[in-house]
DNA sequence: GTGATTTACTTGTTCGGACAGGTAATGGCG
DNA sequence: CGCCATTACCTGTCCGAACAAGTAAATCAC
């Protein structure tokens, strides 16, 4: 959360705060009642992102940069466009992210011999020291997400998340194609 | 996703695509294998955020601004700091968000009579036209998230999400008070 | 081979989010 | 009353994300 995580100090608006139902449930009546699942996704996403950001910052990485490095470590040098596809990111975002990783000394840029448009990104030797740290962070993040769930419960959780993802993906496909029928058949 | 959502286009670097297991499962070996739940959360969050952004953009709002408006509509005029607490946002972010909503004509700023430091934010009459749209969008987003789940399954999903949130919240509480080893890329 | 299209990447802009200051106004305490 | 920590808000900066637009190279069509 932000720095201000206190409660009480009620303002003078014209309505009672609705008896904040449960334990820690932040008082968000409007959004919560309009779409409980949606709002839960939103809160989980924010917490997850925040924790990941905190952990990564300690090793000198920003959110998202760890994905780039993980792919480079695992698959070796990649063209920028391949990284974009792997992470399903944006070309513009990747350009700037790579630039910052380069400034930080974690990657190097090399022109592609086969294709003069392309650039090959490769992890530096110095970045190898990060690898274990990042893997530890991902394990920590996974632990923070799953808590003390049993493997069965984790599988169930994963199932639930996949179901949500599939559902959202279906909607995204419908929503984005306002005019064309295209679900990207080229 | 980004604009580039195509597949195939065989690349020529050393990239064995690893038999993309399922249907839509984007080929993200490294991150997925390091933390499946974590990675699922990440993907769900991104999809959810993207769809919400698309829907909101059609009515002239940006991500997060709808939360401000929903609270103002439901609770009436609020001080800026109250909005920050309600949404659990950041004071700086709120300042700019309010400024943009003001430029868009959706809110008005009025000095607080009791406290000369504070500012009262109130929804404009013009913003009332948005209210139904935003509520429709939230319903649509909820539908997109839950898909064709039965109420029981939705409750189960909600339970799972809450469990993740609690787990993350516990970690966040532990993490924020931990050590502080600087190291910054910036 | 020439021209049109596609691809790879860059840059500019805007947004939310987060952090680091900075300025008033407020309120408590001696 | 004066001192001082807190509060409410603002500004600057940096980052990821998304969109628009542009450049250069590769590829396709003819």
Tab-separated table of C-alpha atoms (C1' of nucleotides) in Angstrom:
chain	number	residue	atom	x	y	z
A	1	UNK	CA	0.000	0.000	0.000
A	2	UNK	CA	0.994	3.578	-0.016
A	3	UNK	CA	2.658	5.168	2.923
A	4	UNK	CA	-0.631	6.210	4.460
A	5	UNK	CA	-2.128	3.009	5.781
A	6	UNK	CA	-3.896	4.252	8.834
A	7	UNK	CA	-7.582	4.160	9.463
A	8	UNK	CA	-10.029	6.147	11.566
A	9	UNK	CA	-9.921	9.953	11.252
A	10	UNK	CA	-13.333	10.028	9.700
A	11	UNK	CA	-14.234	12.906	7.436
A	12	UNK	CA	-17.472	14.808	7.505
A	13	UNK	CA	-19.248	13.342	4.464
A	14	UNK	CA	-22.938	12.671	4.489
A	15	UNK	CA	-22.985	8.919	4.941
A	16	UNK	CA	-22.091	6.261	7.496
A	17	UNK	CA	-19.173	4.023	6.539
A	18	UNK	CA	-21.247	0.860	6.329
A	19	UNK	CA	-19.775	-1.103	9.195
A	20	UNK	CA	-16.691	-2.477	7.411
A	21	UNK	CA	-17.723	-6.109	7.319
A	22	UNK	CA	-14.649	-8.252	7.864
A	23	UNK	CA	-11.249	-8.066	9.411
A	24	UNK	CA	-8.726	-6.263	7.282
A	25	UNK	CA	-11.048	-5.587	4.342
A	26	UNK	CA	-10.189	-2.041	3.419
A	27	UNK	CA	-13.293	0.132	3.333
A	28	UNK	CA	-14.054	0.136	-0.364
A	29	UNK	CA	-17.812	-0.171	-0.565
A	30	UNK	CA	-18.491	1.186	-4.018
A	31	UNK	CA	-16.060	-0.853	-6.022
A	32	UNK	CA	-16.439	-3.980	-3.940
A	33	UNK	CA	-20.180	-4.165	-4.244
A	34	UNK	CA	-20.092	-3.382	-7.957
A	35	UNK	CA	-17.798	-6.302	-8.762
A	36	UNK	CA	-16.403	-8.383	-5.946
A	37	UNK	CA	-14.282	-10.705	-8.057
A	38	UNK	CA	-13.036	-7.875	-10.198
A	39	UNK	CA	-12.141	-5.870	-7.171
A	40	UNK	CA	-10.407	-8.825	-5.559
A	41	UNK	CA	-8.325	-9.285	-8.684
A	42	UNK	CA	-7.421	-5.637	-8.547
A	43	UNK	CA	-6.301	-5.779	-4.940
A	44	UNK	CA	-4.363	-9.006	-5.335
A	45	UNK	CA	-2.659	-7.599	-8.396
A	46	UNK	CA	-1.616	-4.459	-6.581
A	47	UNK	CA	-0.259	-6.286	-3.575
A	48	UNK	CA	1.565	-8.786	-5.738
A	49	UNK	CA	3.084	-6.050	-7.840
A	50	UNK	CA	4.110	-4.060	-4.801
A	51	UNK	CA	5.839	-6.954	-3.101
A	52	UNK	CA	7.603	-7.942	-6.303
A	53	UNK	CA	8.744	-4.369	-6.739
A	54	UNK	CA	10.108	-4.192	-3.220
A	55	UNK	CA	12.004	-7.438	-3.549
A	56	UNK	CA	13.423	-6.574	-6.950
A	57	UNK	CA	14.499	-3.111	-5.942
A	58	UNK	CA	16.871	-4.595	-3.416
A	59	UNK	CA	18.862	-6.240	-6.185
A	60	UNK	CA	18.755	-3.218	-8.450
A	61	UNK	CA	15.987	-4.282	-10.793
A	62	UNK	CA	12.684	-2.704	-11.659
A	63	UNK	CA	9.395	-4.476	-12.193
A	64	UNK	CA	9.380	-6.398	-15.433
A	65	UNK	CA	13.110	-6.246	-15.934
A	66	UNK	CA	13.466	-9.523	-14.101
A	67	UNK	CA	11.397	-11.231	-16.789
A	68	UNK	CA	13.748	-9.993	-19.467
A	69	UNK	CA	16.768	-11.220	-17.555
A	70	UNK	CA	15.213	-14.591	-16.795
A	71	UNK	CA	14.557	-15.206	-20.446
A	72	UNK	CA	18.030	-14.118	-21.420
A	73	UNK	CA	19.599	-16.354	-18.797
A	74	UNK	CA	17.536	-19.318	-19.828
A	75	UNK	CA	17.494	-18.970	-23.587
A	76	UNK	CA	20.650	-16.993	-24.218
A	77	UNK	CA	20.970	-13.933	-26.458
A	78	UNK	CA	17.715	-12.900	-28.044
A	79	UNK	CA	16.572	-10.344	-30.527
A	80	UNK	CA	14.578	-7.535	-29.023
A	81	UNK	CA	11.491	-8.574	-30.902
A	82	UNK	CA	11.800	-12.106	-29.551
A	83	UNK	CA	11.879	-10.773	-26.019
A	84	UNK	CA	8.772	-8.774	-26.754
A	85	UNK	CA	6.993	-11.917	-27.888
A	86	UNK	CA	8.270	-14.037	-25.021
A	87	UNK	CA	7.127	-11.623	-22.363
A	88	UNK	CA	4.199	-10.453	-24.438
A	89	UNK	CA	5.264	-6.913	-23.870
A	90	UNK	CA	5.407	-3.805	-25.980
A	91	UNK	CA	8.169	-2.926	-28.413
A	92	UNK	CA	8.460	0.598	-27.079
A	93	UNK	CA	8.533	-0.535	-23.479
A	94	UNK	CA	11.158	-3.112	-24.362
A	95	UNK	CA	13.380	-0.532	-26.013
A	96	UNK	CA	13.453	1.593	-22.869
A	97	UNK	CA	13.683	-1.332	-20.516
A	98	UNK	CA	16.668	-2.702	-22.419
A	99	UNK	CA	18.285	0.696	-22.408
A	100	UNK	CA	18.036	0.857	-18.618
A	101	UNK	CA	19.313	-2.665	-18.216
A	102	UNK	CA	22.194	-1.724	-20.463
A	103	UNK	CA	22.979	1.340	-18.376
A	104	UNK	CA	22.876	-0.830	-15.301
A	105	UNK	CA	25.378	-3.178	-16.908
A	106	UNK	CA	23.157	-6.238	-17.010
A	107	UNK	CA	22.803	-6.618	-20.768
A	108	UNK	CA	24.760	-5.772	-23.873
A	109	UNK	CA	23.501	-4.840	-27.330
A	110	UNK	CA	24.977	-6.251	-30.475
A	111	UNK	CA	23.791	-5.779	-34.050
A	112	UNK	CA	22.287	-8.864	-35.612
A	113	UNK	CA	24.491	-10.113	-38.471
A	114	UNK	CA	21.608	-11.608	-40.448
A	115	UNK	CA	19.203	-8.724	-40.100
A	116	UNK	CA	20.470	-5.170	-39.969
A	117	UNK	CA	17.192	-3.987	-38.459
A	118	UNK	CA	17.485	-6.251	-35.465
A	119	UNK	CA	19.515	-6.006	-32.294
A	120	UNK	CA	20.744	-8.949	-30.275
A	121	UNK	CA	20.470	-8.567	-26.520
A	122	UNK	CA	22.731	-10.682	-24.369
A	123	UNK	CA	23.246	-10.920	-20.627
A	124	UNK	CA	26.587	-9.725	-19.342
A	125	UNK	CA	28.847	-11.776	-17.136
A	126	UNK	CA	28.124	-9.331	-14.358
A	127	UNK	CA	24.449	-10.161	-14.607
A	128	UNK	CA	25.091	-13.769	-13.670
A	129	UNK	CA	25.530	-12.687	-10.078
A	130	UNK	CA	21.926	-11.535	-10.203
A	131	UNK	CA	20.507	-14.793	-11.421
A	132	UNK	CA	20.424	-16.565	-8.111
A	133	UNK	CA	19.037	-13.492	-6.433
A	134	UNK	CA	16.221	-13.223	-8.939
A	135	UNK	CA	15.404	-16.898	-8.641
A	136	UNK	CA	15.324	-16.537	-4.890
A	137	UNK	CA	13.015	-13.553	-5.234
A	138	UNK	CA	10.639	-15.464	-7.477
A	139	UNK	CA	10.570	-18.305	-5.021
A	140	UNK	CA	9.886	-15.848	-2.237
A	141	UNK	CA	7.143	-14.228	-4.266
A	142	UNK	CA	5.607	-17.597	-4.981
A	143	UNK	CA	5.695	-18.408	-1.315
A	144	UNK	CA	4.110	-15.095	-0.475
A	145	UNK	CA	1.333	-15.793	-2.955
A	146	UNK	CA	0.605	-19.362	-1.982
A	147	UNK	CA	1.146	-18.963	1.751
A	148	UNK	CA	0.858	-22.219	3.582
A	149	UNK	CA	-1.321	-23.917	1.008
A	150	UNK	CA	-0.918	-27.618	0.398
A	151	UNK	CA	0.170	-28.706	-3.082
A	152	UNK	CA	-3.413	-29.709	-3.780
A	153	UNK	CA	-4.679	-26.311	-2.782
A	154	UNK	CA	-2.012	-24.677	-4.899
A	155	UNK	CA	-3.152	-26.687	-7.889
A	156	UNK	CA	-6.709	-25.659	-7.186
A	157	UNK	CA	-5.644	-22.023	-6.933
A	158	UNK	CA	-3.783	-22.310	-10.187
A	159	UNK	CA	-6.883	-23.758	-11.786
A	160	UNK	CA	-8.995	-20.888	-10.573
A	161	UNK	CA	-6.530	-18.344	-11.886
A	162	UNK	CA	-6.370	-20.075	-15.253
A	163	UNK	CA	-10.126	-20.070	-15.466
A	164	UNK	CA	-10.185	-16.340	-14.833
A	165	UNK	CA	-7.447	-15.811	-17.373
A	166	UNK	CA	-9.272	-17.804	-20.031
A	167	UNK	CA	-12.442	-15.911	-19.346
A	168	UNK	CA	-10.703	-12.564	-19.571
A	169	UNK	CA	-8.854	-13.625	-22.681
A	170	UNK	CA	-12.109	-14.528	-24.380
A	171	UNK	CA	-13.540	-11.128	-23.558
A	172	UNK	CA	-10.380	-9.406	-24.688
A	173	UNK	CA	-10.618	-11.143	-28.024
A	174	UNK	CA	-14.230	-10.070	-28.406
A	175	UNK	CA	-13.626	-6.547	-27.175
A	176	UNK	CA	-10.598	-5.631	-29.226
A	177	UNK	CA	-12.148	-6.619	-32.542
A	178	UNK	CA	-14.686	-3.866	-32.923
A	179	UNK	CA	-14.759	-3.854	-36.692
A	180	UNK	CA	-12.836	-6.843	-37.988
A	181	UNK	CA	-13.530	-10.475	-37.304
A	182	UNK	CA	-9.843	-11.030	-36.873
A	183	UNK	CA	-8.576	-13.133	-34.078
A	184	UNK	CA	-5.198	-12.668	-35.610
A	185	UNK	CA	-5.122	-15.154	-38.457
A	186	UNK	CA	-2.960	-12.727	-40.383
B	1	UNK	CA	-1.680	-7.679	-24.857
B	2	UNK	CA	0.418	-5.450	-26.983
B	3	UNK	CA	-0.288	-4.956	-30.600
B	4	UNK	CA	1.960	-7.824	-31.604
B	5	UNK	CA	-0.108	-10.839	-30.777
B	6	UNK	CA	0.762	-13.011	-33.697
B	7	UNK	CA	2.468	-16.309	-33.606
B	8	UNK	CA	4.542	-18.281	-36.097
B	9	UNK	CA	7.005	-16.181	-38.108
B	10	UNK	CA	9.774	-18.632	-37.493
B	11	UNK	CA	12.765	-16.862	-36.062
B	12	UNK	CA	16.222	-17.993	-36.946
B	13	UNK	CA	18.114	-17.666	-33.652
B	14	UNK	CA	18.612	-20.606	-31.352
B	15	UNK	CA	15.093	-20.800	-30.138
B	16	UNK	CA	13.339	-24.124	-29.691
B	17	UNK	CA	9.771	-23.083	-28.894
B	18	UNK	CA	9.308	-25.969	-26.528
B	19	UNK	CA	6.051	-27.298	-27.933
B	20	UNK	CA	3.761	-24.632	-26.455
B	21	UNK	CA	1.839	-26.937	-24.196
B	22	UNK	CA	-1.754	-25.795	-24.229
B	23	UNK	CA	-3.964	-23.601	-26.301
B	24	UNK	CA	-3.383	-19.959	-25.495
B	25	UNK	CA	-0.628	-20.454	-22.930
B	26	UNK	CA	1.950	-17.964	-24.067
B	27	UNK	CA	5.430	-19.490	-24.207
B	28	UNK	CA	6.884	-18.200	-20.973
B	29	UNK	CA	9.019	-21.042	-19.690
B	30	UNK	CA	11.340	-19.255	-17.318
B	31	UNK	CA	8.863	-17.289	-15.278
B	32	UNK	CA	6.176	-19.935	-15.370
B	33	UNK	CA	8.368	-22.670	-14.059
B	34	UNK	CA	9.902	-20.428	-11.403
B	35	UNK	CA	6.563	-19.534	-9.878
B	36	UNK	CA	3.391	-20.777	-11.527
B	37	UNK	CA	0.932	-19.113	-9.177
B	38	UNK	CA	2.884	-15.894	-9.159
B	39	UNK	CA	3.047	-15.869	-12.893
B	40	UNK	CA	-0.649	-16.635	-13.201
B	41	UNK	CA	-1.420	-13.708	-10.932
B	42	UNK	CA	0.737	-11.516	-13.103
B	43	UNK	CA	-1.008	-12.554	-16.308
B	44	UNK	CA	-4.497	-12.279	-14.872
B	45	UNK	CA	-3.656	-8.854	-13.504
B	46	UNK	CA	-2.404	-7.636	-16.840
B	47	UNK	CA	-5.375	-8.909	-18.768
B	48	UNK	CA	-7.794	-7.513	-16.223
B	49	UNK	CA	-6.087	-4.146	-16.251
B	50	UNK	CA	-6.009	-4.045	-20.026
B	51	UNK	CA	-9.682	-4.823	-20.442
B	52	UNK	CA	-10.647	-2.315	-17.764
B	53	UNK	CA	-8.532	0.303	-19.496
B	54	UNK	CA	-10.152	-0.358	-22.844
B	55	UNK	CA	-13.643	-0.145	-21.449
B	56	UNK	CA	-12.933	2.993	-19.446
B	57	UNK	CA	-11.247	4.782	-22.289
B	58	UNK	CA	-14.470	4.679	-24.256
B	59	UNK	CA	-16.164	6.879	-21.666
B	60	UNK	CA	-13.219	9.225	-21.262
B	61	UNK	CA	-11.722	7.845	-18.082
B	62	UNK	CA	-8.319	6.468	-17.304
B	63	UNK	CA	-7.523	3.485	-15.127
B	64	UNK	CA	-8.097	4.276	-11.483
B	65	UNK	CA	-10.089	7.418	-12.106
B	66	UNK	CA	-13.265	5.360	-12.066
B	67	UNK	CA	-12.572	4.430	-8.460
B	68	UNK	CA	-12.347	8.076	-7.485
B	69	UNK	CA	-15.599	8.861	-9.229
B	70	UNK	CA	-17.408	5.866	-7.762
B	71	UNK	CA	-16.486	6.940	-4.265
B	72	UNK	CA	-17.522	10.515	-4.919
B	73	UNK	CA	-20.836	9.416	-6.365
B	74	UNK	CA	-21.548	7.121	-3.479
B	75	UNK	CA	-20.237	9.112	-0.561
B	76	UNK	CA	-20.508	12.644	-1.835
B	77	UNK	CA	-17.808	15.358	-1.608
B	78	UNK	CA	-14.618	14.156	0.024
B	79	UNK	CA	-11.363	15.645	1.054
B	80	UNK	CA	-8.439	14.579	-1.073
B	81	UNK	CA	-6.844	12.771	1.797
B	82	UNK	CA	-10.050	10.823	2.401
B	83	UNK	CA	-10.055	9.678	-1.197
B	84	UNK	CA	-6.466	8.554	-0.792
B	85	UNK	CA	-7.444	6.456	2.184
B	86	UNK	CA	-10.587	5.068	0.574
B	87	UNK	CA	-8.810	3.890	-2.528
B	88	UNK	CA	-5.593	3.219	-0.670
B	89	UNK	CA	-3.720	5.262	-3.201
B	90	UNK	CA	-0.906	7.751	-3.056
B	91	UNK	CA	-1.267	11.440	-2.208
B	92	UNK	CA	0.845	12.494	-5.157
B	93	UNK	CA	-1.019	10.248	-7.563
B	94	UNK	CA	-4.306	11.560	-6.229
B	95	UNK	CA	-3.250	15.158	-6.764
B	96	UNK	CA	-2.578	14.545	-10.438
B	97	UNK	CA	-5.541	12.278	-10.954
B	98	UNK	CA	-7.867	14.895	-9.469
B	99	UNK	CA	-6.302	17.565	-11.635
B	100	UNK	CA	-7.043	15.534	-14.745
B	101	UNK	CA	-10.565	14.767	-13.638
B	102	UNK	CA	-11.017	18.471	-13.022
B	103	UNK	CA	-9.755	19.327	-16.503
B	104	UNK	CA	-12.130	16.740	-17.891
B	105	UNK	CA	-14.970	18.430	-16.060
B	106	UNK	CA	-15.891	15.505	-13.847
B	107	UNK	CA	-14.959	16.968	-10.468
B	108	UNK	CA	-14.703	20.378	-8.859
B	109	UNK	CA	-12.322	21.581	-6.142
B	110	UNK	CA	-13.442	23.672	-3.241
B	111	UNK	CA	-11.398	24.816	-0.236
B	112	UNK	CA	-12.336	23.146	3.011
B	113	UNK	CA	-13.814	25.709	5.427
B	114	UNK	CA	-12.655	23.911	8.566
B	115	UNK	CA	-9.121	23.159	7.445
B	116	UNK	CA	-7.272	25.577	5.242
B	117	UNK	CA	-4.818	22.880	4.228
B	118	UNK	CA	-7.501	20.605	2.824
B	119	UNK	CA	-9.423	20.618	-0.439
B	120	UNK	CA	-12.918	19.261	-0.936
B	121	UNK	CA	-13.474	17.305	-4.134
B	122	UNK	CA	-17.015	17.005	-5.433
B	123	UNK	CA	-18.487	15.403	-8.521
B	124	UNK	CA	-19.964	17.771	-11.071
B	125	UNK	CA	-23.467	17.493	-12.435
B	126	UNK	CA	-21.928	16.598	-15.772
B	127	UNK	CA	-20.250	13.610	-14.173
B	128	UNK	CA	-23.606	12.080	-13.314
B	129	UNK	CA	-24.011	11.070	-16.926
B	130	UNK	CA	-20.935	8.914	-16.483
B	131	UNK	CA	-22.187	7.069	-13.467
B	132	UNK	CA	-24.375	4.581	-15.275
B	133	UNK	CA	-21.666	4.011	-17.848
B	134	UNK	CA	-19.097	3.252	-15.189
B	135	UNK	CA	-21.453	0.919	-13.373
B	136	UNK	CA	-22.134	-0.868	-16.631
B	137	UNK	CA	-18.410	-1.157	-17.242
B	138	UNK	CA	-17.820	-2.650	-13.819
B	139	UNK	CA	-20.577	-5.140	-14.410
B	140	UNK	CA	-19.050	-5.993	-17.757
B	141	UNK	CA	-15.636	-6.370	-16.185
B	142	UNK	CA	-17.053	-8.611	-13.515
B	143	UNK	CA	-18.687	-10.729	-16.161
B	144	UNK	CA	-15.463	-10.917	-18.092
B	145	UNK	CA	-13.661	-12.070	-14.966
B	146	UNK	CA	-16.155	-14.658	-13.812
B	147	UNK	CA	-17.150	-15.926	-17.231
B	148	UNK	CA	-19.914	-18.465	-17.042
B	149	UNK	CA	-19.192	-19.547	-13.503
B	150	UNK	CA	-22.038	-20.539	-11.255
B	151	UNK	CA	-22.602	-18.455	-8.124
B	152	UNK	CA	-21.015	-21.246	-6.115
B	153	UNK	CA	-17.955	-21.226	-8.289
B	154	UNK	CA	-17.788	-17.458	-8.047
B	155	UNK	CA	-17.841	-17.694	-4.287
B	156	UNK	CA	-15.104	-20.281	-4.460
B	157	UNK	CA	-13.081	-18.025	-6.752
B	158	UNK	CA	-13.568	-15.127	-4.405
B	159	UNK	CA	-12.376	-17.291	-1.555
B	160	UNK	CA	-9.251	-18.244	-3.424
B	161	UNK	CA	-8.480	-14.638	-4.239
B	162	UNK	CA	-9.003	-13.578	-0.663
B	163	UNK	CA	-6.670	-16.297	0.513
B	164	UNK	CA	-3.995	-15.061	-1.849
B	165	UNK	CA	-4.585	-11.491	-0.734
B	166	UNK	CA	-4.279	-12.404	2.919
B	167	UNK	CA	-1.123	-14.338	2.250
B	168	UNK	CA	0.398	-11.473	0.302
B	169	UNK	CA	-0.678	-8.967	2.925
B	170	UNK	CA	1.047	-10.960	5.617
B	171	UNK	CA	4.249	-11.015	3.612
B	172	UNK	CA	3.975	-7.330	2.843
B	173	UNK	CA	3.761	-6.557	6.522
B	174	UNK	CA	6.854	-8.642	7.171
B	175	UNK	CA	8.755	-7.371	4.164
B	176	UNK	CA	8.297	-3.669	4.594
B	177	UNK	CA	10.009	-3.665	7.951
B	178	UNK	CA	12.957	-5.766	6.826
B	179	UNK	CA	16.467	-4.649	6.035
B	180	UNK	CA	17.413	-1.884	3.668
B	181	UNK	CA	20.337	-2.713	1.424
B	182	UNK	CA	20.303	0.198	-0.966
B	183	UNK	CA	21.782	-0.748	-4.330
B	184	UNK	CA	20.004	1.218	-6.960
B	185	UNK	CA	20.257	1.076	-10.712
B	186	UNK	CA	18.998	4.575	-11.001
C	1	DG	C1'	14.406	-4.569	-60.709
C	2	DT	C1'	10.881	-1.565	-58.910
C	3	DG	C1'	7.312	-0.529	-55.764
C	4	DA	C1'	4.251	-1.781	-51.907
C	5	DT	C1'	3.936	-4.043	-47.669
C	6	DT	C1'	5.719	-5.924	-43.525
C	7	DT	C1'	8.962	-6.048	-39.861
C	8	DA	C1'	12.340	-4.183	-36.179
C	9	DC	C1'	13.232	-0.609	-33.601
C	10	DT	C1'	13.131	4.313	-31.868
C	11	DT	C1'	11.022	8.469	-30.039
C	12	DG	C1'	7.298	11.383	-28.130
C	13	DT	C1'	3.434	11.752	-25.206
C	14	DT	C1'	0.238	10.570	-21.490
C	15	DC	C1'	-1.185	7.925	-17.704
C	16	DG	C1'	-0.901	5.481	-12.911
C	17	DG	C1'	2.264	4.437	-9.382
C	18	DA	C1'	6.006	5.185	-6.267
C	19	DC	C1'	9.595	7.850	-3.873
C	20	DA	C1'	11.871	12.195	-2.386
C	21	DG	C1'	11.583	16.516	-1.199
C	22	DG	C1'	9.038	21.129	-0.030
C	23	DT	C1'	5.267	24.359	1.758
C	24	DA	C1'	1.722	25.667	4.380
C	25	DA	C1'	-1.672	24.903	8.048
C	26	DT	C1'	-2.844	22.368	12.245
C	27	DG	C1'	-2.493	20.847	16.865
C	28	DG	C1'	-0.206	19.439	21.058
C	29	DC	C1'	2.875	20.649	24.870
C	30	DG	C1'	5.422	23.218	27.962
D	1	DC	C1'	2.306	32.394	23.864
D	2	DG	C1'	6.071	30.041	21.152
D	3	DC	C1'	8.132	25.692	19.733
D	4	DC	C1'	7.635	21.578	17.009
D	5	DA	C1'	5.891	17.354	15.138
D	6	DT	C1'	2.090	16.060	12.224
D	7	DT	C1'	-0.975	16.561	8.522
D	8	DA	C1'	-2.646	17.983	3.711
D	9	DC	C1'	-1.185	18.938	-0.431
D	10	DC	C1'	2.081	20.003	-4.297
D	11	DT	C1'	6.144	19.312	-7.408
D	12	DG	C1'	9.908	16.764	-9.508
D	13	DT	C1'	11.747	12.502	-10.986
D	14	DC	C1'	11.770	7.747	-12.529
D	15	DC	C1'	9.551	3.590	-14.010
D	16	DG	C1'	6.260	0.433	-16.710
D	17	DA	C1'	2.526	0.499	-19.906
D	18	DA	C1'	0.064	1.957	-23.843
D	19	DC	C1'	-0.669	4.542	-28.157
D	20	DA	C1'	0.963	7.259	-32.191
D	21	DA	C1'	4.241	8.223	-35.492
D	22	DG	C1'	8.448	7.818	-37.698
D	23	DT	C1'	12.869	5.495	-39.845
D	24	DA	C1'	15.323	1.911	-41.853
D	25	DA	C1'	15.708	-2.663	-43.495
D	26	DA	C1'	13.751	-6.899	-45.243
D	27	DT	C1'	10.269	-9.232	-47.933
D	28	DC	C1'	6.748	-9.824	-51.206
D	29	DA	C1'	4.331	-8.811	-55.645
D	30	DC	C1'	4.629	-7.740	-60.239
